[in-house]
Structures are given as C-alpha cells and as structure tokens.
XYZ file of C-alpha atoms in Angstrom:
581
model
C 10.851 30.588 -86.759
C 12.269 32.363 -83.725
C 9.298 31.202 -81.662
C 9.798 27.631 -82.746
C 13.486 27.828 -81.933
C 12.639 29.263 -78.538
C 10.234 26.348 -77.874
C 12.975 23.853 -78.685
C 15.317 25.751 -76.411
C 12.782 25.700 -73.563
C 12.334 21.955 -73.985
C 16.072 21.430 -73.785
C 16.261 23.607 -70.679
C 13.491 21.601 -69.009
C 15.325 18.395 -69.733
C 18.500 19.831 -68.262
C 16.588 21.032 -65.157
C 15.037 17.618 -64.661
C 18.519 16.058 -64.775
C 19.787 18.612 -62.271
C 16.835 17.990 -59.874
C 17.310 14.263 -60.151
C 21.001 14.558 -59.338
C 20.248 16.795 -56.344
C 17.714 14.275 -54.965
C 20.101 11.398 -55.501
C 22.865 13.167 -53.612
C 20.655 13.377 -50.505
C 20.077 9.590 -50.353
C 22.536 7.000 -49.009
C 25.083 5.748 -51.482
C 23.820 2.228 -52.245
C 24.544 2.074 -55.942
C 27.257 -0.113 -57.421
C 30.512 1.365 -58.766
C 29.312 0.910 -62.317
C 26.170 2.957 -61.563
C 28.305 5.735 -60.092
C 30.284 5.840 -63.327
C 27.067 6.172 -65.368
C 25.820 9.014 -63.186
C 29.063 10.854 -63.616
C 28.695 10.488 -67.372
C 25.148 11.866 -67.196
C 26.336 14.970 -65.362
C 28.535 15.978 -68.264
C 25.721 17.954 -70.034
C 26.785 21.166 -71.863
C 25.476 24.284 -70.171
C 25.930 26.562 -73.174
C 22.319 25.960 -74.288
C 21.020 27.140 -70.913
C 23.126 30.296 -71.224
C 21.669 30.990 -74.682
C 18.095 30.656 -73.417
C 18.674 32.959 -70.504
C 20.095 35.641 -72.815
C 16.756 35.828 -74.718
C 14.085 37.805 -72.824
C 11.144 35.933 -74.335
C 12.561 32.468 -73.744
C 13.606 33.409 -70.216
C 10.068 34.569 -69.379
C 8.566 31.354 -70.791
C 11.015 29.337 -68.703
C 9.981 31.209 -65.543
C 6.281 30.604 -66.291
C 6.871 26.894 -66.853
C 8.819 26.584 -63.612
C 6.052 28.327 -61.635
C 3.408 26.023 -63.130
C 5.509 23.043 -62.200
C 5.970 24.352 -58.637
C 2.218 24.872 -57.914
C 1.265 21.138 -57.605
C 4.280 20.527 -55.368
C 3.246 23.323 -52.970
C -0.244 21.897 -52.450
C 0.904 18.685 -50.711
C 3.316 20.726 -48.611
C 0.440 22.934 -47.396
C -1.635 19.835 -46.690
C 1.174 18.348 -44.624
C 1.623 21.609 -42.710
C -2.107 21.703 -41.964
C -1.949 18.134 -40.802
C 0.944 18.980 -38.524
C -1.082 21.838 -36.966
C -3.825 19.389 -35.877
C -3.594 18.403 -32.243
C -2.023 15.059 -31.753
C -4.224 12.364 -30.284
C -2.698 10.201 -27.619
C -3.317 6.685 -28.869
C -1.165 5.070 -26.229
C -3.110 2.305 -24.530
C -4.131 2.962 -20.974
C -2.215 1.140 -18.327
C -4.276 -1.901 -17.386
C -5.401 -2.094 -13.799
C -4.088 -5.261 -12.135
C -6.155 -7.346 -9.765
C -4.884 -8.560 -6.388
C -4.346 -12.106 -7.664
C -2.300 -10.937 -10.665
C -0.223 -8.534 -8.556
C 0.457 -11.286 -5.992
C 1.451 -13.690 -8.794
C 3.811 -11.123 -10.327
C 5.386 -10.424 -6.920
C 6.050 -14.096 -6.228
C 7.323 -14.593 -9.777
C 9.728 -11.669 -9.392
C 11.042 -13.079 -6.119
C 11.549 -16.538 -7.618
C 13.353 -15.028 -10.607
C 15.580 -13.000 -8.277
C 16.437 -16.110 -6.230
C 17.220 -18.121 -9.360
C 19.340 -15.229 -10.629
C 21.315 -15.206 -7.386
C 21.849 -18.971 -7.652
C 22.996 -18.781 -11.279
C 25.287 -15.836 -10.537
C 26.853 -17.742 -7.654
C 27.315 -20.835 -9.799
C 28.960 -18.785 -12.573
C 31.312 -17.210 -10.046
C 32.242 -20.622 -8.691
C 33.029 -21.860 -12.205
C 35.055 -18.773 -13.062
C 36.895 -19.001 -9.747
C 37.746 -22.662 -10.392
C 38.798 -22.090 -13.995
C 41.018 -19.146 -13.182
C 43.357 -21.149 -10.976
C 45.550 -20.011 -8.208
C 48.166 -18.633 -10.583
C 45.818 -15.874 -11.803
C 44.717 -14.665 -8.388
C 46.294 -11.582 -6.963
C 46.443 -11.012 -3.258
C 46.941 -7.586 -1.823
C 49.646 -7.112 0.770
C 48.373 -6.943 4.338
C 49.106 -3.651 6.078
C 48.959 -4.147 9.859
C 49.114 -0.438 10.646
C 46.163 0.417 8.418
C 44.196 -2.502 9.854
C 44.828 -1.461 13.445
C 43.903 2.140 12.724
C 40.632 1.120 11.056
C 39.846 -1.291 13.904
C 40.526 1.433 16.493
C 38.240 3.909 14.719
C 35.457 1.326 14.504
C 35.932 0.347 18.168
C 35.673 3.970 19.305
C 32.423 4.481 17.383
C 30.967 1.175 18.604
C 31.971 1.870 22.210
C 30.611 5.429 22.153
C 27.284 4.289 20.710
C 26.787 1.363 23.091
C 27.885 3.239 26.220
C 25.581 6.157 25.326
C 22.729 3.726 24.747
C 23.074 2.013 28.140
C 23.467 5.314 29.979
C 20.366 6.732 28.314
C 18.444 3.509 29.005
C 19.389 3.750 32.665
C 18.182 7.349 32.836
C 14.966 6.472 30.986
C 14.323 3.676 33.486
C 13.456 6.352 36.044
C 10.567 7.416 33.792
C 9.120 3.983 33.047
C 8.166 3.398 36.692
C 5.823 6.429 36.993
C 4.410 5.698 33.525
C 3.666 2.116 34.580
C 1.909 3.346 37.731
C -0.074 5.846 35.670
C -1.263 3.016 33.407
C -2.348 0.964 36.455
C -4.821 3.628 37.644
C -8.351 2.461 38.496
C -10.857 4.043 36.140
C -13.953 2.876 34.265
C -13.309 0.400 31.478
C -13.126 2.885 28.595
C -11.017 5.388 30.548
C -8.697 2.617 31.687
C -8.131 1.513 28.083
C -7.364 5.077 26.999
C -5.068 5.618 29.986
C -3.123 2.450 29.251
C -2.861 3.297 25.564
C -1.426 6.731 26.341
C 1.078 5.191 28.771
C 2.232 2.564 26.247
C 2.620 5.237 23.574
C 4.663 7.409 25.940
C 6.946 4.467 26.756
C 7.492 3.775 23.054
C 8.316 7.436 22.371
C 10.896 7.484 25.207
C 12.457 4.239 23.963
C 12.713 5.571 20.405
C 14.257 8.818 21.663
C 16.912 6.826 23.552
C 17.842 4.909 20.384
C 18.046 8.041 18.250
C 20.144 9.923 20.835
C 22.553 6.990 21.131
C 22.885 6.877 17.346
C 23.551 10.616 17.335
C 26.294 10.143 19.922
C 27.889 7.507 17.702
C 27.785 9.846 14.712
C 29.334 12.644 16.785
C 32.156 10.337 17.849
C 32.771 9.222 14.279
C 32.756 12.728 12.860
C 34.731 14.675 15.443
C 36.489 12.350 17.896
C 38.590 10.370 15.390
C 40.188 11.075 12.053
C 39.550 14.247 10.125
C 36.859 16.483 11.577
C 33.618 16.222 9.619
C 34.410 12.911 7.908
C 33.576 9.339 8.858
C 34.453 5.970 7.360
C 32.038 3.587 5.650
C 32.358 0.873 8.297
C 31.466 3.275 11.102
C 28.469 4.557 9.167
C 27.360 0.988 8.479
C 27.465 0.117 12.158
C 25.554 3.210 13.327
C 22.829 2.762 10.711
C 22.535 -0.918 11.617
C 22.426 -0.044 15.325
C 19.568 2.431 14.895
C 17.595 0.079 12.656
C 18.050 -2.961 14.903
C 17.304 -1.114 18.134
C 14.132 0.347 16.636
C 13.065 -3.203 15.870
C 13.856 -4.109 19.486
C 11.687 -1.196 20.615
C 8.743 -2.950 18.979
C 9.663 -6.207 20.734
C 9.972 -4.456 24.089
C 6.546 -2.860 23.568
C 4.995 -6.253 22.862
C 6.830 -8.157 25.638
C 7.513 -5.587 28.349
C 8.783 -8.014 30.989
C 9.562 -5.441 33.698
C 6.395 -3.347 33.428
C 3.151 -5.319 33.305
C 0.917 -2.360 32.470
C 3.089 -1.282 29.511
C 2.896 -4.710 27.841
C 0.750 -4.857 24.706
C 0.267 -8.623 24.935
C -1.739 -9.915 27.861
C 0.645 -12.678 28.951
C 2.573 -13.571 32.088
C 5.751 -11.584 32.856
C 7.925 -14.710 32.924
C 6.705 -15.814 29.490
C 7.098 -12.285 28.150
C 10.697 -12.168 29.349
C 11.470 -15.531 27.727
C 10.165 -14.406 24.349
C 11.660 -10.919 24.618
C 15.214 -12.182 25.189
C 15.100 -14.685 22.341
C 13.495 -12.375 19.827
C 15.907 -9.521 20.574
C 18.867 -11.890 20.251
C 17.462 -13.217 16.999
C 17.013 -9.707 15.578
C 20.485 -8.616 16.738
C 22.300 -11.567 15.157
C 20.448 -11.280 11.855
C 20.616 -7.487 11.745
C 24.319 -7.039 12.385
C 25.140 -9.955 10.093
C 23.170 -8.575 7.131
C 23.837 -4.867 7.658
C 27.458 -4.879 8.867
C 29.285 -8.171 8.360
C 27.990 -9.076 4.891
C 28.662 -5.608 3.337
C 32.216 -5.654 4.722
C 32.774 -9.174 3.342
C 31.419 -8.072 -0.033
C 33.799 -5.108 -0.103
C 36.916 -6.811 1.235
C 36.352 -10.323 -0.134
C 33.863 -11.124 -2.892
C 30.124 -11.040 -3.476
C 30.115 -14.820 -3.729
C 31.531 -15.142 -0.219
C 28.986 -12.600 1.070
C 26.122 -14.494 -0.577
C 27.294 -17.785 0.929
C 27.599 -16.166 4.359
C 24.087 -14.696 4.041
C 22.661 -18.076 3.087
C 24.347 -19.836 6.015
C 23.295 -17.241 8.602
C 19.725 -16.879 7.398
C 19.330 -20.602 6.847
C 20.399 -21.302 10.424
C 18.120 -18.554 11.748
C 15.208 -19.884 9.719
C 15.652 -23.422 11.033
C 15.966 -22.128 14.616
C 12.758 -20.118 14.206
C 10.874 -23.158 12.893
C 12.157 -25.219 15.815
C 10.921 -22.652 18.349
C 7.540 -22.289 16.625
C 6.721 -25.985 16.372
C 8.265 -26.743 19.767
C 5.880 -24.308 21.489
C 2.874 -24.827 19.236
C 0.634 -26.670 21.705
C 1.649 -24.515 24.660
C 0.908 -21.195 22.959
C -2.293 -22.504 21.378
C -3.664 -23.617 24.740
C -2.756 -20.310 26.366
C -4.514 -18.361 23.637
C -7.607 -20.499 24.139
C -7.461 -19.814 27.883
C -7.269 -16.099 27.184
C -10.313 -16.448 24.914
C -12.276 -18.116 27.717
C -11.294 -15.411 30.227
C -12.020 -12.453 27.916
C -14.892 -10.277 29.157
C -15.627 -8.737 25.739
C -16.883 -11.021 22.995
C -14.744 -9.332 20.339
C -11.514 -10.138 22.172
C -12.677 -13.693 22.789
C -13.176 -14.190 19.042
C -9.811 -12.535 18.372
C -7.955 -14.871 20.741
C -9.617 -17.954 19.269
C -8.747 -16.832 15.763
C -5.137 -16.225 16.833
C -4.946 -19.695 18.388
C -5.782 -21.228 15.006
C -3.671 -19.007 12.763
C -0.577 -18.007 14.726
C 1.542 -20.970 13.538
C 0.763 -20.271 9.871
C 1.453 -16.554 10.281
C 4.736 -17.138 12.137
C 6.023 -19.632 9.563
C 5.009 -17.274 6.724
C 6.777 -14.356 8.451
C 10.127 -16.127 8.808
C 9.819 -17.631 5.327
C 9.411 -14.152 3.868
C 12.408 -12.994 5.917
C 14.574 -15.824 4.576
C 13.518 -15.295 0.938
C 13.953 -11.504 1.196
C 17.449 -11.949 2.642
C 18.455 -14.017 -0.393
C 16.873 -11.665 -2.921
C 18.092 -8.389 -1.361
C 20.442 -8.915 1.608
C 20.939 -5.224 2.330
C 17.252 -4.319 2.048
C 15.723 -7.386 3.703
C 15.871 -6.151 7.293
C 14.659 -2.584 6.545
C 11.758 -4.025 4.556
C 10.840 -6.478 7.307
C 11.143 -3.814 9.993
C 9.003 -1.334 8.069
C 6.355 -3.927 7.272
C 6.356 -5.253 10.846
C 6.023 -1.803 12.425
C 3.214 -0.856 10.044
C 1.453 -4.159 10.757
C 1.733 -3.811 14.534
C 0.688 -0.140 14.473
C -2.307 -0.802 12.228
C -3.342 -3.850 14.258
C -2.967 -1.981 17.566
C -5.030 0.990 16.372
C -7.657 -1.242 14.782
C -7.950 -3.552 17.789
C -8.029 -0.600 20.192
C -10.833 1.174 18.337
C -12.697 -2.108 17.864
C -12.359 -2.807 21.596
C -13.882 0.568 22.468
C -16.702 -0.050 19.998
C -17.252 -3.542 21.420
C -17.587 -2.110 24.923
C -20.059 0.465 23.600
C -22.002 -2.277 21.814
C -22.347 -4.231 25.050
C -23.885 -1.304 26.910
C -27.578 -0.462 26.904
C -29.098 2.988 26.805
C -31.594 3.582 29.594
C -34.360 6.185 29.226
C -36.443 7.783 31.955
C -39.655 6.207 33.192
C -41.818 9.004 31.811
C -40.277 8.660 28.365
C -40.812 4.906 28.505
C -44.508 5.427 29.268
C -44.964 7.811 26.366
C -42.734 5.920 23.908
C -42.629 2.302 25.089
C -40.754 0.909 22.044
C -38.198 3.707 21.658
C -35.639 2.281 24.099
C -35.748 -1.164 22.504
C -35.367 0.257 19.006
C -32.430 2.499 19.957
C -30.681 -0.370 21.728
C -31.174 -2.424 18.585
C -30.049 0.152 16.006
C -27.000 1.577 17.780
C -25.153 -1.752 18.313
C -25.822 -2.768 14.713
C -24.445 0.558 13.465
C -21.359 0.183 15.659
C -20.814 -3.350 14.351
C -20.896 -2.052 10.777
C -18.347 0.632 11.691
C -16.152 -2.004 13.343
C -16.233 -4.193 10.222
C -15.234 -1.226 8.048
C -12.330 -0.414 10.393
C -11.105 -4.022 10.349
C -11.275 -4.110 6.540
C -9.220 -0.922 6.356
C -6.669 -2.377 8.806
C -6.404 -5.490 6.627
C -5.807 -3.291 3.556
C -3.065 -1.325 5.371
C -1.343 -4.556 6.432
C -1.528 -5.955 2.880
C -0.064 -2.683 1.593
C 2.784 -2.910 4.131
C 3.747 -6.363 2.801
C 3.365 -5.226 -0.846
C 0.486 -7.589 -1.486
C -1.857 -4.717 -2.301
C -1.155 -1.146 -3.362
C -3.564 0.831 -1.200
C -2.473 4.256 -2.450
C -2.890 3.302 -6.108
C -6.296 1.767 -5.416
C -7.503 4.862 -3.558
C -6.333 7.060 -6.467
C -8.012 4.838 -9.068
C -11.575 5.163 -10.332
C -12.544 1.833 -8.779
C -11.360 2.891 -5.320
C -13.017 6.302 -5.470
C -16.261 4.733 -6.713
C -16.250 2.058 -4.000
C -15.691 4.584 -1.210
C -18.312 6.985 -2.584
C -20.914 4.217 -2.987
C -20.206 2.874 0.514
C -20.639 6.324 2.085
C -23.864 6.948 0.156
C -25.345 3.587 1.133
C -24.471 4.154 4.800
C -26.082 7.609 4.695
C -29.213 6.133 3.087
C -29.475 3.408 5.732
C -28.910 5.894 8.557
C -31.532 8.278 7.152
C -34.053 5.457 6.740
C -33.472 4.235 10.310
C -33.834 7.772 11.669
C -37.024 8.362 9.668
C -38.555 5.113 10.895
C -37.510 5.852 14.474
C -39.189 9.285 14.402
C -42.408 8.240 12.656
C -42.843 5.071 14.711
C -42.260 7.051 17.916
C -44.916 9.595 16.933
C -47.452 6.836 16.196
C -46.663 5.044 19.452
C -46.985 8.319 21.319
C -50.507 8.632 19.957
C -51.277 5.022 20.844
C -50.026 5.382 24.437
C -52.854 5.914 26.954
C -50.569 7.938 29.243
C -50.564 10.939 26.907
C -52.749 13.932 27.477
C -55.283 12.839 24.871
C -56.011 9.566 26.641
C -56.376 6.120 25.102
C -57.353 6.030 21.396
C -60.568 4.443 20.243
C -60.632 0.998 18.670
C -60.947 2.447 15.196
C -58.079 4.917 15.774
C -55.888 2.174 17.161
C -56.605 -0.036 14.131
C -55.833 2.752 11.688
C -52.658 3.800 13.488
C -51.305 0.263 13.619
C -52.195 -0.240 9.956
C -50.502 3.038 9.036
C -47.377 2.097 11.032
C -47.044 -1.266 9.293
C -47.642 0.252 5.879
C -45.083 2.967 6.609
C -42.519 0.343 7.619
C -43.051 -1.490 4.311
C -42.791 1.726 2.291
C -39.595 2.898 4.042
C -37.962 -0.526 3.698
C -38.897 -0.769 0.000
C -37.662 2.719 -0.882
C -34.469 2.218 1.122
C -33.648 -0.996 -0.746
C -34.466 0.597 -4.115
C -32.339 3.700 -3.516
C -29.444 1.641 -2.149
C -29.533 -0.652 -5.188
C -29.583 2.356 -7.519
C -26.473 3.761 -5.814
C -24.694 0.439 -6.192
C -25.449 0.475 -9.933
C -28.435 -1.850 -10.236
C -31.114 -0.817 -12.735
C -34.230 -0.458 -10.567
C -36.588 0.413 -13.446
C -37.892 -3.169 -13.892
C -38.152 -3.544 -10.108
C -40.271 -0.394 -9.806
C -42.526 -1.524 -12.642
C -42.949 -4.974 -11.108
C -43.647 -3.512 -7.671
C -46.263 -1.188 -9.156
C -48.088 -4.022 -10.891
C -47.909 -6.186 -7.757
C -49.215 -3.373 -5.544
C -52.083 -2.662 -7.961
C -53.099 -6.312 -7.948
C -52.990 -6.470 -4.156
C -55.031 -3.265 -3.920
C -57.823 -4.575 -6.131
C -57.828 -7.951 -4.402
C -57.930 -6.560 -0.862
C -60.574 -3.861 -1.317
C -63.140 -5.590 0.842
C -60.600 -6.446 3.555
C -59.336 -2.857 3.760
C -62.912 -1.540 3.885
C -63.783 -3.839 6.796
C -60.630 -2.851 8.692
C -61.289 0.867 8.258
C -64.928 0.612 9.329
C -63.879 -1.379 12.392
C-alpha cells in the first residue's frame, strides 16, 4: 500500500516538474501570446507544492524521483554531446571563390562606373538647383563680410605664392647653368649604341635636376607658410592647396619640358624641330597650368566658401572649354603633324623606328582625342582626383614607352648588324656564320616583341584598363609566364643543339680539315644523317613545346610512330641504295 502510494506521489511530482520545465522554457521565449493566454498560464502556475514536500520527506520516494530524473536526463545529454562533437569539427569554407574577370568585363565595368558617376553628378546638381529654387531668397542666410579677415587671409596666401614662385625661378636660373654642359655631353660623337646611351643618361640627368628644382621650390613655399606667417608650425588650408597644386602641376610640366625641350636640342625626347617644340611646349604648359590651378585650387575654395553646385558648374565650364580648345588644336594640325611623322619615318635609319613613326602618324589623332576625353570625363567624375590620376597615368605611360622604345632601339641596331668570323673558321665551318646571323636576329626580335607586350601591359595598368599586379599574382599569370619561359628555353636549347651538331658534320665534310675530303659514300651518309637529325630535332622540339603549353601529345606520338614505321618499310630499298652508294 505504501509502495502504491509512493508511485502515485512520484507521478504527481513528475507532472509538477513537467509544468515547471514548461514554464521555464516559455519564460525564455518572446512574449507573443495574447492577454487571455497570459491569464491561463498564471492560473496553471498556481499548483500546490505541498505534495512535492511530502514526497521529498520520504527516503524511498525521493530516491525513486532521483532515478527517474536521471533516466530522463540521459537522452537529452546525447544530442548535446553530438552537437559539441559537431562544433569541434573544423569548419569548411564554403564561400565561393572570387571570379576572375576578363579584360573586356573589367573595361565594361569601368566605363559603367564612370557613366553612373557622371549621371549621379548630374542628378545631384539638378536636385540642388530645385532645392535652391524652392527655398527662395527669404530662407537664405548670408554671412557678414569681414574685410580684415579677408585681407589677412589674402596676405598670407600672397606671401606663400610669392615665396614659392620666386624660389622656383631662382632655382631654375641656377639650374640653367647645368643644362648647357649636359646638352653638350649628350651631343658627343660616339658609335650609334654609345651615343644612344649617352643621350639617355643626359636626358635622365636633366629630368632629375628639373624635378629637384620643383621639389625645392615647394619646400620653400611650405617653409614660408609654416614659419614666416601666422603661428609657427601651422599653415592654412588655402596655402597648402596652392603648394600641393604647384608641385603637381610643375611635375607635369617637367614631363612636357622633357618631351619638347626647345632650348636644348640634345635633351629633347621627340625628334622634332626646335621651333615646333617651343610652340607645343608653351601651349601644353599653359593648358596644364590653367586646368591644374582651376581644379586643385579654385574649385576647392569655391566648394568651401560657396556651394558644391557652384564648384561643379565651374568645373564643367573650365573643362568643357579646355576640351573644345584641345579638339580644335588637334584637328587644326592633323594634316601637318601626320605629314611630319611620315617624313620622319622616311628618314629613319632603323626599320623599327620607321615602323613606329608610321604607326604614330595613323593613330596619334585617335590617341590625343581619347586622352582629352578621358581628362574631361575624369574631371566631372572626380574633380579633385582627375589631375593626379592623369599625371600619374601620363608619367607611367611616357616612362614605360621611353624604356621600351629605348631597349627596342638598341635591339633593332643589334639585329641589323652581322657577326663576322675569321677566314679559317669559315673554311672549316662554312655554314656557321650564316646560321648564327640567322638565329641571333630572330631571337632578338622575339625578345623585342616580349618587351613591347610588357610595355603595353604597363600602360594599360596605368590607365586602369588592366590590373597587371593582380594578373601576375593569379594562377593564370604565373602559368603564362612559366610556360613562356619554358618554351623559350626549349627553343634556345634546340637551336644550340642543331648549331653544334650541324657544325660538327660540316667540319667533317669540309676538305680543308686535317682529314682531307670525305669519300662519296661518307659524304652521302653525313648529309643523310644531318637531314635526319634536323627532322628529329624539329619534331622533338615541337612535341615538347606543345606538351609544355598543355596539348596532349600522346596521339601525336602514336601517329608519328605509325607514320615513321610505314615510311621505313616503304623506303627500305631506297635507303639500301643510298648507303651502298
């Protein structure tokens, strides 16, 4: 009877525990029940706890309750252990790899981003015009004009501007004493290759001196702004804007002066007349100065003191006028410049430069229009960053083109030269000189093509049409470079092997050697062996090169084996007659 009563008591306790667990779980969830449900739950909580106290007082019933609770807890612990084990497993990164974009897609995304930025600027300007019109003159607040503050700010800016410009002209005057000796050094009479190197060193030295003058003048302006006016160690925003613009613009003019050095003929990168170089130099430097100071000094001040709408309108007017002026100059001198480039192509002594001039005569109008179009669009998308971007891209383009053209010119001069061997070596190896003069120019032409392709990639990277660094770091770039190097090594090794073996055979065939003239049978066998060796080397070279590129050469080897076996059986009699003489 006591046991039965204890069983009933345990059942009641389990029911009470289930209610308690349910209420504890419900309290941890968000309150989404209706007010009537809350009232029912409060009624359910009012369970008498006296029965639980009676069960706990009995030792037997308390032990049975503990056993029941432990049995109920065992299935709940198993999923928890499973979840913990699952958490200990290393997580697998299922994030999709970043897709590699092609050149066409990247170019399309760049142009789309620029068009979206331009349309955003237009819509923002239109919204500002509407808000400005709707606000009315009664809601506009105008700040009181303080003449004393204005004069003080103007004086500080004038001191910085004057210090920078005066320092620049003084340093340019001092540097002028160095350009004369450098120009005479570049005009020295040396062989063609030495003359090119001498002139390149002189032009580089002139550029370094010009850059140093600009940087020193900018430093003088900073010193005047920091210590000559106002509080020591501090400088205003307008003064800093001017000095930064000055350094950036004058560095761009350094590039123009290097291209069109009107006063020093031997320091001019472009091979044009001094009068023409001076005409272009003055106009291009004026063009860069007007655009640079407008975008980097005037427009930021208008944006700060007036409104961004007024600054955007001013940018559009200035850059629109500059763009139209540039188009007028380009199309007005199209025929003149084209004819002069063709004349330079006809007068060029090296074939590479002749081809380069003819290509420039056909493409310079398109490239010039594209350049100023990019400048105009960039100025509307990012007025403050347009000129730095154009300057950086232009300097990288000119530097890459100068290095590439210089190296290609040296290679072209080497290609045009012939290697001459001694008379004794010609008698022993009569075909060696012809083969070397055939292989070396071809190898140099391949190297020149690779250099020009790399220059084109650097220029595309400078204009953000192609990400050269990302491509070199990618698997495709590393694979392409590795395969190219391997193929070049294979071709060079094959050419060297053929050159050595063919020279040895020809040495044996030459009658001027110590062994004398070979017999008719020996001559036939040696010529046959030389031809067969040429076929074998060419076949293996093509097979190995194709395998490095990624072509499966298994079917080709099988087909070549079957073909060679058929030829061998069919030409048994012919080979026997040739060997027997």
